XYZ file of C-alpha atoms in Angstrom:
601
model
C -34.694 -12.505 30.384
C -38.628 -12.213 29.438
C -40.049 -11.005 32.690
C -37.630 -8.073 32.633
C -38.256 -7.194 28.793
C -42.116 -7.464 29.338
C -41.959 -4.993 32.881
C -39.464 -2.981 30.375
C -42.476 -2.656 27.716
C -44.824 -1.959 30.420
C -42.922 0.921 31.377
C -42.510 2.399 28.469
C -46.404 2.309 27.342
C -47.019 3.671 30.488
C -44.763 6.601 29.750
C -48.239 7.946 27.904
C -51.175 7.978 29.527
C -53.251 6.655 27.022
C -50.807 4.722 25.245
C -51.392 1.056 26.866
C -55.270 1.449 25.916
C -54.658 2.143 22.724
C -51.826 -0.020 21.992
C -54.765 -2.632 23.200
C -56.629 -1.603 21.416
C -54.998 -2.010 18.152
C -53.777 -5.256 19.089
C -57.446 -6.293 19.335
C -58.375 -4.853 16.001
C -55.776 -6.723 14.367
C -57.175 -9.792 15.526
C -60.286 -9.106 14.247
C -58.823 -7.819 11.253
C -57.108 -11.329 10.907
C -60.507 -12.843 11.603
C -62.195 -11.262 8.944
C -58.879 -12.237 6.263
C -58.780 -16.493 7.957
C -63.276 -15.614 7.398
C -62.726 -14.710 3.643
C -60.127 -17.437 2.908
C -62.476 -20.197 4.170
C -65.425 -18.805 2.390
C -63.592 -19.180 -0.932
C -63.471 -22.893 -1.247
C -67.747 -23.025 -1.465
C -67.278 -20.504 -3.569
C -64.642 -21.941 -6.263
C -67.319 -25.083 -5.515
C -70.475 -23.286 -6.732
C -68.208 -21.526 -9.624
C -67.102 -24.903 -11.173
C -68.916 -27.372 -9.966
C -72.677 -25.717 -10.886
C -75.540 -28.015 -9.885
C -77.926 -28.674 -7.141
C -74.975 -30.567 -5.230
C -74.955 -29.125 -1.432
C -71.494 -26.804 0.259
C -69.244 -28.035 1.985
C -67.612 -25.707 4.325
C -63.932 -26.760 5.583
C -65.200 -25.074 9.170
C -67.328 -26.664 12.216
C -70.191 -23.971 11.578
C -73.366 -26.108 10.417
C -75.536 -23.695 11.199
C -74.168 -21.320 8.036
C -73.869 -24.248 6.149
C -77.477 -25.741 6.270
C -78.592 -22.032 5.921
C -76.355 -21.698 3.015
C -77.884 -24.954 1.469
C -81.522 -23.595 1.639
C -80.921 -21.394 -0.904
C -80.547 -20.982 -4.792
C -77.169 -21.638 -6.328
C -77.393 -18.058 -7.623
C -78.426 -16.673 -4.415
C -75.686 -18.829 -2.439
C -73.145 -17.268 -5.423
C -73.991 -13.848 -4.511
C -73.854 -14.140 -0.438
C -70.302 -15.902 -0.821
C -68.879 -13.057 -2.782
C -71.039 -10.728 -0.386
C -69.280 -12.414 2.524
C -65.845 -12.330 0.850
C -65.329 -8.974 -0.389
C -66.843 -7.666 2.723
C -64.103 -9.650 4.756
C -61.633 -7.884 2.898
C -63.393 -4.103 3.386
C -63.608 -5.120 7.073
C -59.815 -5.988 7.237
C -58.438 -3.231 5.668
C -60.485 -0.651 7.324
C -59.154 -2.177 10.091
C -55.642 -2.228 9.440
C -55.589 1.499 8.514
C -56.520 1.800 11.671
C -54.057 -0.005 13.554
C -51.193 1.639 11.119
C -52.488 5.222 12.805
C -52.763 3.863 16.515
C -48.853 2.046 15.917
C -48.051 6.045 14.310
C -50.001 8.110 17.414
C -48.642 5.720 20.381
C -44.883 5.750 19.624
C -44.949 9.169 18.636
C -46.383 9.838 21.467
C -44.352 7.552 23.782
C -41.410 8.786 22.591
C -42.613 12.886 22.758
C -43.122 11.962 26.914
C -39.607 10.237 27.223
C -37.655 12.866 25.442
C -39.546 15.296 27.635
C -38.989 13.592 30.781
C -35.019 13.190 28.910
C -34.851 17.360 28.609
C -36.671 18.251 32.002
C -33.888 16.068 34.040
C -30.922 17.191 32.229
C -31.670 20.565 32.720
C -33.121 20.385 36.641
C -29.836 18.241 37.332
C -26.814 19.629 38.927
C -24.116 21.452 36.977
C -21.962 19.133 38.965
C -23.011 16.248 37.021
C -24.086 17.532 33.273
C -20.949 20.157 33.237
C -18.837 16.945 32.791
C -20.683 15.336 29.923
C -18.649 15.738 26.649
C -20.191 18.032 23.852
C -23.262 16.406 22.154
C -23.705 13.631 24.840
C -27.146 14.683 25.886
C -27.886 15.771 21.722
C -26.882 12.083 21.134
C -29.715 10.851 23.632
C -32.847 13.657 23.133
C -32.259 12.794 19.357
C -30.801 9.623 17.810
C -31.615 7.150 21.033
C -35.209 8.967 22.009
C -36.426 8.286 18.300
C -34.981 4.594 18.607
C -37.459 4.697 21.688
C -40.369 5.461 18.871
C -39.167 2.589 16.815
C -39.036 0.219 20.045
C -43.068 1.530 20.355
C -43.717 0.550 16.689
C -41.833 -2.816 17.145
C -43.470 -3.502 20.151
C -47.220 -3.112 18.830
C -46.009 -4.531 15.680
C -44.723 -7.983 18.033
C -47.988 -8.023 19.338
C -50.313 -7.550 16.329
C -48.050 -9.798 14.350
C -48.684 -12.703 17.418
C -52.341 -11.918 17.429
C -52.418 -12.987 13.435
C -50.476 -15.437 14.270
C -52.760 -16.577 17.221
C -55.695 -16.234 15.068
C -54.744 -18.144 11.656
C -53.142 -21.264 13.964
C -56.763 -21.555 15.557
C -58.328 -21.647 12.559
C -56.248 -23.801 10.801
C -57.089 -25.990 13.865
C -60.565 -25.871 13.669
C -59.418 -27.618 9.946
C -57.189 -29.777 10.860
C -56.279 -30.107 14.576
C -53.504 -32.827 14.544
C -52.299 -31.010 11.507
C -51.885 -27.804 13.243
C -50.281 -29.335 16.257
C -48.052 -31.487 14.264
C -46.464 -27.972 12.009
C -45.923 -26.134 15.079
C -43.875 -28.348 16.695
C -41.515 -28.430 13.872
C -41.073 -25.005 13.523
C -40.979 -24.463 17.117
C -37.760 -26.890 16.669
C -36.611 -24.492 14.164
C -36.999 -21.710 16.444
C -35.215 -22.493 19.188
C -31.612 -21.887 18.285
C -33.014 -18.126 17.650
C -32.572 -17.608 21.016
C -29.013 -17.190 21.419
C -29.406 -15.112 18.300
C -31.491 -12.836 20.063
C -28.827 -12.315 23.379
C -25.983 -11.477 20.799
C -28.026 -9.019 19.080
C -28.618 -7.668 22.378
C -25.183 -7.329 23.096
C -24.052 -6.231 19.913
C -26.882 -3.129 19.728
C -25.627 -2.046 23.572
C -21.974 -1.931 21.900
C -23.124 0.169 18.929
C -25.284 2.848 21.061
C -22.203 3.483 22.395
C -20.291 3.698 19.826
C -23.060 6.050 18.195
C -22.714 8.411 21.106
C -19.222 8.332 20.825
C -19.126 9.928 17.360
C -21.798 12.049 18.072
C -19.698 13.552 20.912
C -17.079 14.288 18.136
C -18.535 16.337 16.024
C -20.099 18.475 18.723
C -16.460 18.716 19.367
C -14.969 19.440 16.212
C -17.457 22.846 15.371
C -16.037 25.057 17.663
C -12.777 23.390 17.396
C -12.986 23.990 12.700
C -10.921 27.397 12.967
C -8.052 25.353 14.931
C -8.456 23.058 12.882
C -7.493 25.091 9.768
C -5.164 27.060 11.624
C -3.165 24.039 12.450
C -3.573 22.045 9.006
C -4.943 19.102 10.566
C -7.836 18.153 7.994
C -6.656 14.879 6.869
C -5.818 13.834 10.879
C -9.512 14.800 11.410
C -11.067 13.176 8.305
C -9.397 10.134 9.503
C -10.542 10.123 13.113
C -13.806 10.701 11.768
C -13.460 7.550 9.394
C -11.991 5.454 12.140
C -15.299 6.346 14.468
C -17.811 6.002 11.497
C -15.960 2.353 10.369
C -16.449 0.638 13.997
C -20.385 1.824 13.840
C -20.809 0.518 10.433
C -19.238 -2.767 11.017
C -20.954 -3.761 13.603
C -24.722 -2.682 11.541
C -23.630 -4.727 8.759
C -22.951 -7.934 11.342
C -26.543 -6.838 12.661
C -28.043 -6.631 9.487
C -26.419 -10.005 8.382
C -27.515 -11.409 11.318
C -31.401 -10.239 11.681
C -31.862 -11.176 8.360
C -30.766 -14.800 8.536
C -33.840 -15.666 10.185
C -35.861 -15.189 6.651
C -34.209 -17.263 4.595
C -34.385 -20.071 7.347
C -37.810 -19.962 7.548
C -38.865 -19.580 3.588
C -36.968 -22.660 3.202
C -38.426 -24.906 6.051
C -41.763 -22.931 5.234
C -41.594 -24.292 1.339
C -40.972 -28.455 3.080
C -44.229 -27.955 4.975
C -45.619 -27.039 2.150
C -44.392 -29.850 0.325
C -45.446 -31.940 2.713
C -48.848 -30.929 2.901
C -49.505 -31.066 -0.387
C -48.472 -34.807 -0.746
C -50.531 -35.077 1.976
C -53.556 -33.778 0.110
C -52.450 -35.912 -2.738
C -52.516 -39.275 -0.785
C -55.753 -38.446 0.453
C -57.493 -37.553 -2.285
C -56.322 -40.722 -3.612
C -58.003 -43.082 -0.703
C -60.989 -40.810 -1.272
C -62.449 -38.346 -3.584
C -63.156 -35.420 -1.615
C -61.496 -36.458 1.463
C -58.289 -33.591 0.533
C -61.340 -30.742 0.070
C -59.571 -29.406 3.435
C -55.797 -29.460 2.740
C -56.403 -26.542 0.375
C -57.338 -23.699 2.584
C -55.158 -25.197 5.112
C -52.452 -24.731 2.954
C -53.541 -21.348 1.903
C -53.268 -20.492 5.471
C -50.074 -21.839 6.228
C -48.973 -19.755 3.020
C -50.333 -17.046 5.104
C -48.548 -17.640 8.121
C -45.495 -18.814 6.988
C -44.024 -14.275 6.102
C -46.194 -13.560 9.805
C -43.833 -15.870 11.246
C -41.054 -14.402 9.364
C -42.053 -10.839 10.547
C -42.416 -12.360 14.546
C -38.837 -13.332 14.369
C -37.602 -10.493 12.562
C -39.499 -8.058 15.469
C -37.847 -10.076 18.129
C -34.616 -9.672 16.887
C -34.759 -5.818 16.497
C -36.653 -5.745 19.575
C -33.037 -7.469 21.094
C -31.408 -4.412 19.571
C -34.109 -1.669 20.315
C -34.091 -2.711 24.108
C -29.933 -1.919 24.276
C -30.954 1.856 23.443
C -34.286 1.747 25.834
C -32.086 0.733 28.621
C -29.366 3.385 27.803
C -31.881 5.860 27.698
C -33.362 4.148 31.424
C -30.387 4.886 32.723
C -29.094 7.970 31.742
C -32.605 8.996 32.993
C -32.208 7.627 36.661
C -28.543 9.367 36.298
C -30.215 12.507 35.619
C -33.014 12.017 38.243
C -30.561 10.843 41.453
C -28.632 13.620 41.240
C -31.181 16.534 41.306
C -29.974 19.544 43.766
C -31.005 19.704 47.261
C -33.512 22.586 47.818
C -35.121 24.044 51.097
C -39.019 25.644 51.284
C -37.554 28.776 52.432
C -38.021 31.611 50.665
C -34.767 33.734 50.127
C -35.391 36.892 52.673
C -36.621 40.194 51.033
C -33.696 42.239 53.234
C -30.643 40.441 54.225
C -27.816 41.568 55.764
C -24.495 40.031 54.694
C -23.865 37.237 52.367
C -21.154 34.752 54.001
C -18.770 31.996 53.041
C -18.095 29.932 56.183
C -14.743 27.665 55.945
C -15.271 27.094 52.448
C -13.804 23.972 50.084
C -14.314 23.074 46.785
C -13.346 20.551 44.471
C -14.444 19.656 41.151
C -11.971 16.195 40.716
C -11.150 14.812 44.157
C -7.721 15.369 45.544
C -7.732 17.968 43.854
C -9.350 21.115 45.354
C -9.616 24.366 43.832
C -10.892 26.284 47.055
C -9.388 25.577 50.474
C -11.141 26.920 53.967
C -12.650 30.434 52.335
C -14.489 32.625 54.439
C -15.435 36.143 53.703
C -18.151 38.583 54.374
C -20.272 40.590 51.984
C -22.510 42.863 53.604
C -25.894 44.224 52.013
C -25.438 47.416 48.930
C -21.810 46.868 49.234
C -19.631 46.687 46.371
C -17.041 43.928 46.730
C -14.858 42.401 44.700
C -12.149 39.332 44.249
C -9.117 39.166 42.562
C -6.309 37.232 42.134
C -4.291 35.374 39.143
C -6.110 32.831 36.278
C -6.899 29.332 38.167
C -6.923 30.292 41.386
C -10.435 29.846 41.923
C -12.339 33.651 41.719
C -15.064 31.847 39.018
C -15.643 28.587 41.265
C -16.480 30.971 43.925
C -19.107 33.065 41.681
C -20.965 29.631 41.189
C -20.650 28.808 44.863
C -22.136 31.966 46.295
C -24.731 31.718 43.484
C -25.466 27.828 44.679
C -24.912 26.548 40.440
C -22.511 24.027 43.025
C -22.832 23.380 46.513
C -19.117 23.175 48.744
C -17.321 20.875 49.025
C -16.707 21.332 52.584
C -18.190 24.391 54.543
C -21.410 27.065 54.006
C -22.877 29.865 52.007
C -25.124 31.481 54.233
C -28.000 34.702 54.162
C -27.804 35.836 57.859
C -26.933 32.543 59.122
C -29.242 30.905 56.749
C -27.482 28.296 54.546
C -28.336 28.880 51.044
C -29.543 25.001 50.411
C -32.476 25.795 52.964
C -34.272 28.324 50.261
C -35.816 27.252 47.413
C -34.496 27.542 44.194
C -36.697 29.443 42.621
C -36.415 32.624 44.957
C -32.537 31.772 45.360
C -32.566 32.719 41.737
C -34.671 35.729 42.118
C -32.421 37.179 44.312
C -28.972 36.225 43.060
C -27.686 36.531 39.378
C -24.790 36.011 37.909
C -23.012 37.465 35.102
C -20.530 35.352 32.975
C -16.940 36.239 31.394
C -18.430 35.139 28.021
C -22.354 35.324 27.820
C -24.286 33.615 25.941
C -27.281 34.798 24.206
C -30.200 33.334 22.174
C -30.623 33.296 18.087
C -33.208 35.566 19.002
C -34.339 39.580 18.781
C -32.527 41.727 21.471
C -35.748 42.428 23.143
C -36.195 38.411 24.368
C -32.679 37.775 24.684
C -33.128 40.596 27.524
C -36.246 39.211 28.840
C -34.850 35.736 29.054
C -36.200 34.443 32.102
C -38.699 37.417 32.946
C -41.058 36.477 29.686
C -44.210 39.062 31.495
C -41.895 41.946 31.250
C -42.958 45.301 29.533
C -41.590 46.735 26.970
C -41.366 49.874 29.478
C -39.375 47.568 32.118
C -37.090 46.235 29.065
C -36.069 49.348 27.980
C -35.538 50.668 31.582
C -33.223 47.835 32.419
C -30.695 48.493 28.909
C -30.431 51.768 30.311
C -29.263 51.169 33.093
C -26.919 48.776 31.482
C -26.282 51.460 29.161
C -27.159 49.723 26.156
C -30.296 51.323 25.222
C -28.230 53.803 22.854
C -26.566 51.516 20.834
C -29.432 49.192 20.741
C -31.418 52.472 19.325
C -28.899 52.020 16.313
C -29.682 48.095 15.581
C -31.587 48.312 11.891
C -34.604 47.493 13.756
C -34.043 48.009 17.359
C -35.502 45.701 20.096
C -35.783 43.377 17.435
C -32.928 43.118 15.971
C -31.373 39.391 15.385
C -28.171 39.245 17.297
C -27.346 35.764 15.534
C -25.962 32.467 16.776
C -24.598 32.938 19.860
C -24.674 36.373 19.597
C -22.183 36.715 17.182
C -24.246 39.346 14.706
C -22.925 41.753 17.715
C -19.224 43.242 19.089
C -18.034 41.482 22.362
C -18.984 44.918 24.401
C -22.481 44.696 23.290
C -23.800 41.381 24.258
C -21.808 41.734 27.680
C -24.092 44.985 28.304
C -27.408 43.093 26.570
C -26.581 40.384 29.327
C -26.175 43.099 31.835
C -29.861 44.410 31.350
C -30.724 40.657 31.615
C -29.874 40.277 34.944
C -30.887 43.988 36.121
C -34.522 42.709 34.240
C -34.990 40.793 37.884
C -34.119 43.154 39.561
C -31.671 41.253 41.866
C -30.693 41.523 45.532
C -27.363 40.376 44.899
C -25.096 40.830 41.122
C -22.114 38.939 40.602
C -19.934 39.590 37.915
C -17.465 36.795 37.229
C -14.982 39.112 34.397
C -17.054 40.971 33.044
C -14.842 43.085 31.139
C -12.261 40.372 30.633
C -13.186 40.975 26.712
C -14.434 44.496 26.285
C -13.075 47.635 24.398
C -12.239 50.885 26.780
C -15.717 51.460 26.233
C -17.195 49.382 27.085
C -15.055 48.810 29.943
C -16.180 52.339 31.192
C -19.658 52.464 30.648
C -19.822 48.766 32.293
C -17.623 50.538 35.663
C -20.516 53.436 35.636
C -23.050 51.202 35.721
C -21.593 49.134 38.996
C -21.231 52.907 40.103
C -24.780 53.647 40.155
C -25.781 50.301 41.572
C -23.419 50.919 44.636
C -26.111 50.964 47.364
C -28.926 49.934 45.663
C -27.424 46.330 44.922
C -25.225 44.241 46.314
C -22.463 43.752 43.715
C -19.588 41.087 43.597
C -16.910 41.606 40.961
C -14.427 38.930 39.942
C -11.958 40.295 38.080
C -8.479 39.390 36.802
C -7.726 43.463 35.427
C -7.765 45.733 38.492
C -8.868 48.859 36.498
C -12.400 47.804 37.188
C -12.491 46.780 41.151
C -10.119 49.973 42.132
C -13.135 51.718 43.680
C -14.666 48.388 44.987
C -15.672 49.225 49.226
C -13.234 45.699 49.986
C -10.984 43.733 47.653
C -10.318 40.301 48.639
C -7.307 38.690 47.194
C -7.263 35.044 46.230
C -3.998 33.004 45.762
C -3.823 29.397 45.620
C -7.585 28.603 46.644
C -7.487 30.855 49.813
C -8.091 34.819 50.651
C -4.385 35.895 51.144
C -5.575 39.294 51.974
C -8.473 41.599 52.262
C -9.173 45.623 52.237
C -9.222 48.341 50.232
C -7.433 49.004 47.180
C -4.966 51.491 49.019
C -5.196 49.676 51.925
C -4.066 46.474 49.937
C -1.222 48.559 48.267
C 0.565 49.340 50.915
C 0.609 46.417 53.149
C 0.163 43.828 50.954
C 3.582 42.600 49.204
C 1.942 40.004 47.420
C -1.087 42.110 45.960
C 1.728 45.091 45.337
C 3.058 42.329 42.875
C -0.102 41.654 41.747
C -0.722 45.490 40.880
C 3.081 45.887 39.690
C 2.821 43.301 37.146
C -0.776 45.255 35.882
C 1.082 48.307 35.593
C -1.964 50.153 37.403
C -0.179 51.721 40.459
C 3.393 53.020 41.291
C 3.220 52.338 44.357
C 6.761 51.186 45.588
């Protein structure tokens, strides 16, 4: 257990390159600060001796420092007072300066380390394949990125505090041992015996902390799912139900927090009580020694003062160990999440996507999001360069999944997607993303300006390029009518503009990349007739210049496509032009009749 914790701590501090040396510097500074404190306490006894006694009596130091003692006794009484006062004040000032530096270093190391861990987690999440991340509940990633990453910052602080406290405790023990080795050993044996039951306590705290992490994840997931669902909550009048669900979830976390607090804070009264008994024993020992020999108990006073200072340090040490057990539970969860994300990165080859290609092909492609639940079954089709190819079919037949496979957001379960015979997996993802672009059914816009949304993914684009892309998407005219034109903010997720405007801005964003293949996934399914006509016009203007793949449920947009593939039950049921399919294939003809777009018999 201890070895594993040490290994985890090393990995944590190694996350930030400068973290380990700065943390070590903070620990060393803590030790020096404690030495200053101990020296000041020791110097207090001869100072009081000279103030209370006066006269020429020689000073006695409660340390094995004969050279310092002889030097002080060579001074006059007034010089001794001044020298001792300077030493005491200097030790206090030195201690405070060092502790200030230690506090800053602890904050710096903890924040930088947490930033690095957070950045690594974010990068791993963004780079992980959608096949993994799309399964996550809403709020799952946000909890790790914010709550658990912040607890990692606290863990770093606690680890440094633990090391600092341990150094302080060791230094105080060393000073007490210089005063009386036997008594120091006796005190340590008593306190160690009291600490043995705490080992089991720390294990319980770690287990409870792990369960609390999971409870927090569930709460964040619930809240993230609730926000876009609020309208439905009001429509169905289920506010009371949601209030009860939230209360039940938070009650569990609160109960775990209370149990952790109760157990963690049990350490303090136990050690305070034990410490009081030890102090009482030391005082009685001093009285007994004083009765046997005048001045024989002089060394007991600084020993008791140091022990009184040592007791809260020991309490802090045990509390830190308890809190670390909880903190490591969060860190282990975060490391496991990071390992999962990094272990599922999408493979890519080193080839660049060809500047000119002949055809994009699906060869025997099958795909399933869940085992034994195929969405596509043995699909094969060819998309020649520069053609407008449409994929249509009823809802749930696998049309959108086919889009995701064409631009390699997912990989087929069986079969392959190829360009001129080369598997898409042999190309670098960067060149593939430049060549193949997808316009989604419900485009997501940033809470930013029109300009920033069109230029997303092409931050180096000039104003002229942005405006040209908008014109090609038939978006420039309505953008010019906005209050601030291209500098107009579109609102959260683009809610400040209409659905048709969002869709055309998304098309402009795709066209700015000058793709070789442009895929429209139900691009006209949720727009008005005017926007649909303009999007259709854009597609027609791209014919012969860009390879266009239109996936649609509504047939009005794709009637003029060079070739239509009708998907039914996850398979290509028939292929041909619109006129050919209406005449030759009854299933497609029935599909057309249902939409009332043809008078075919």
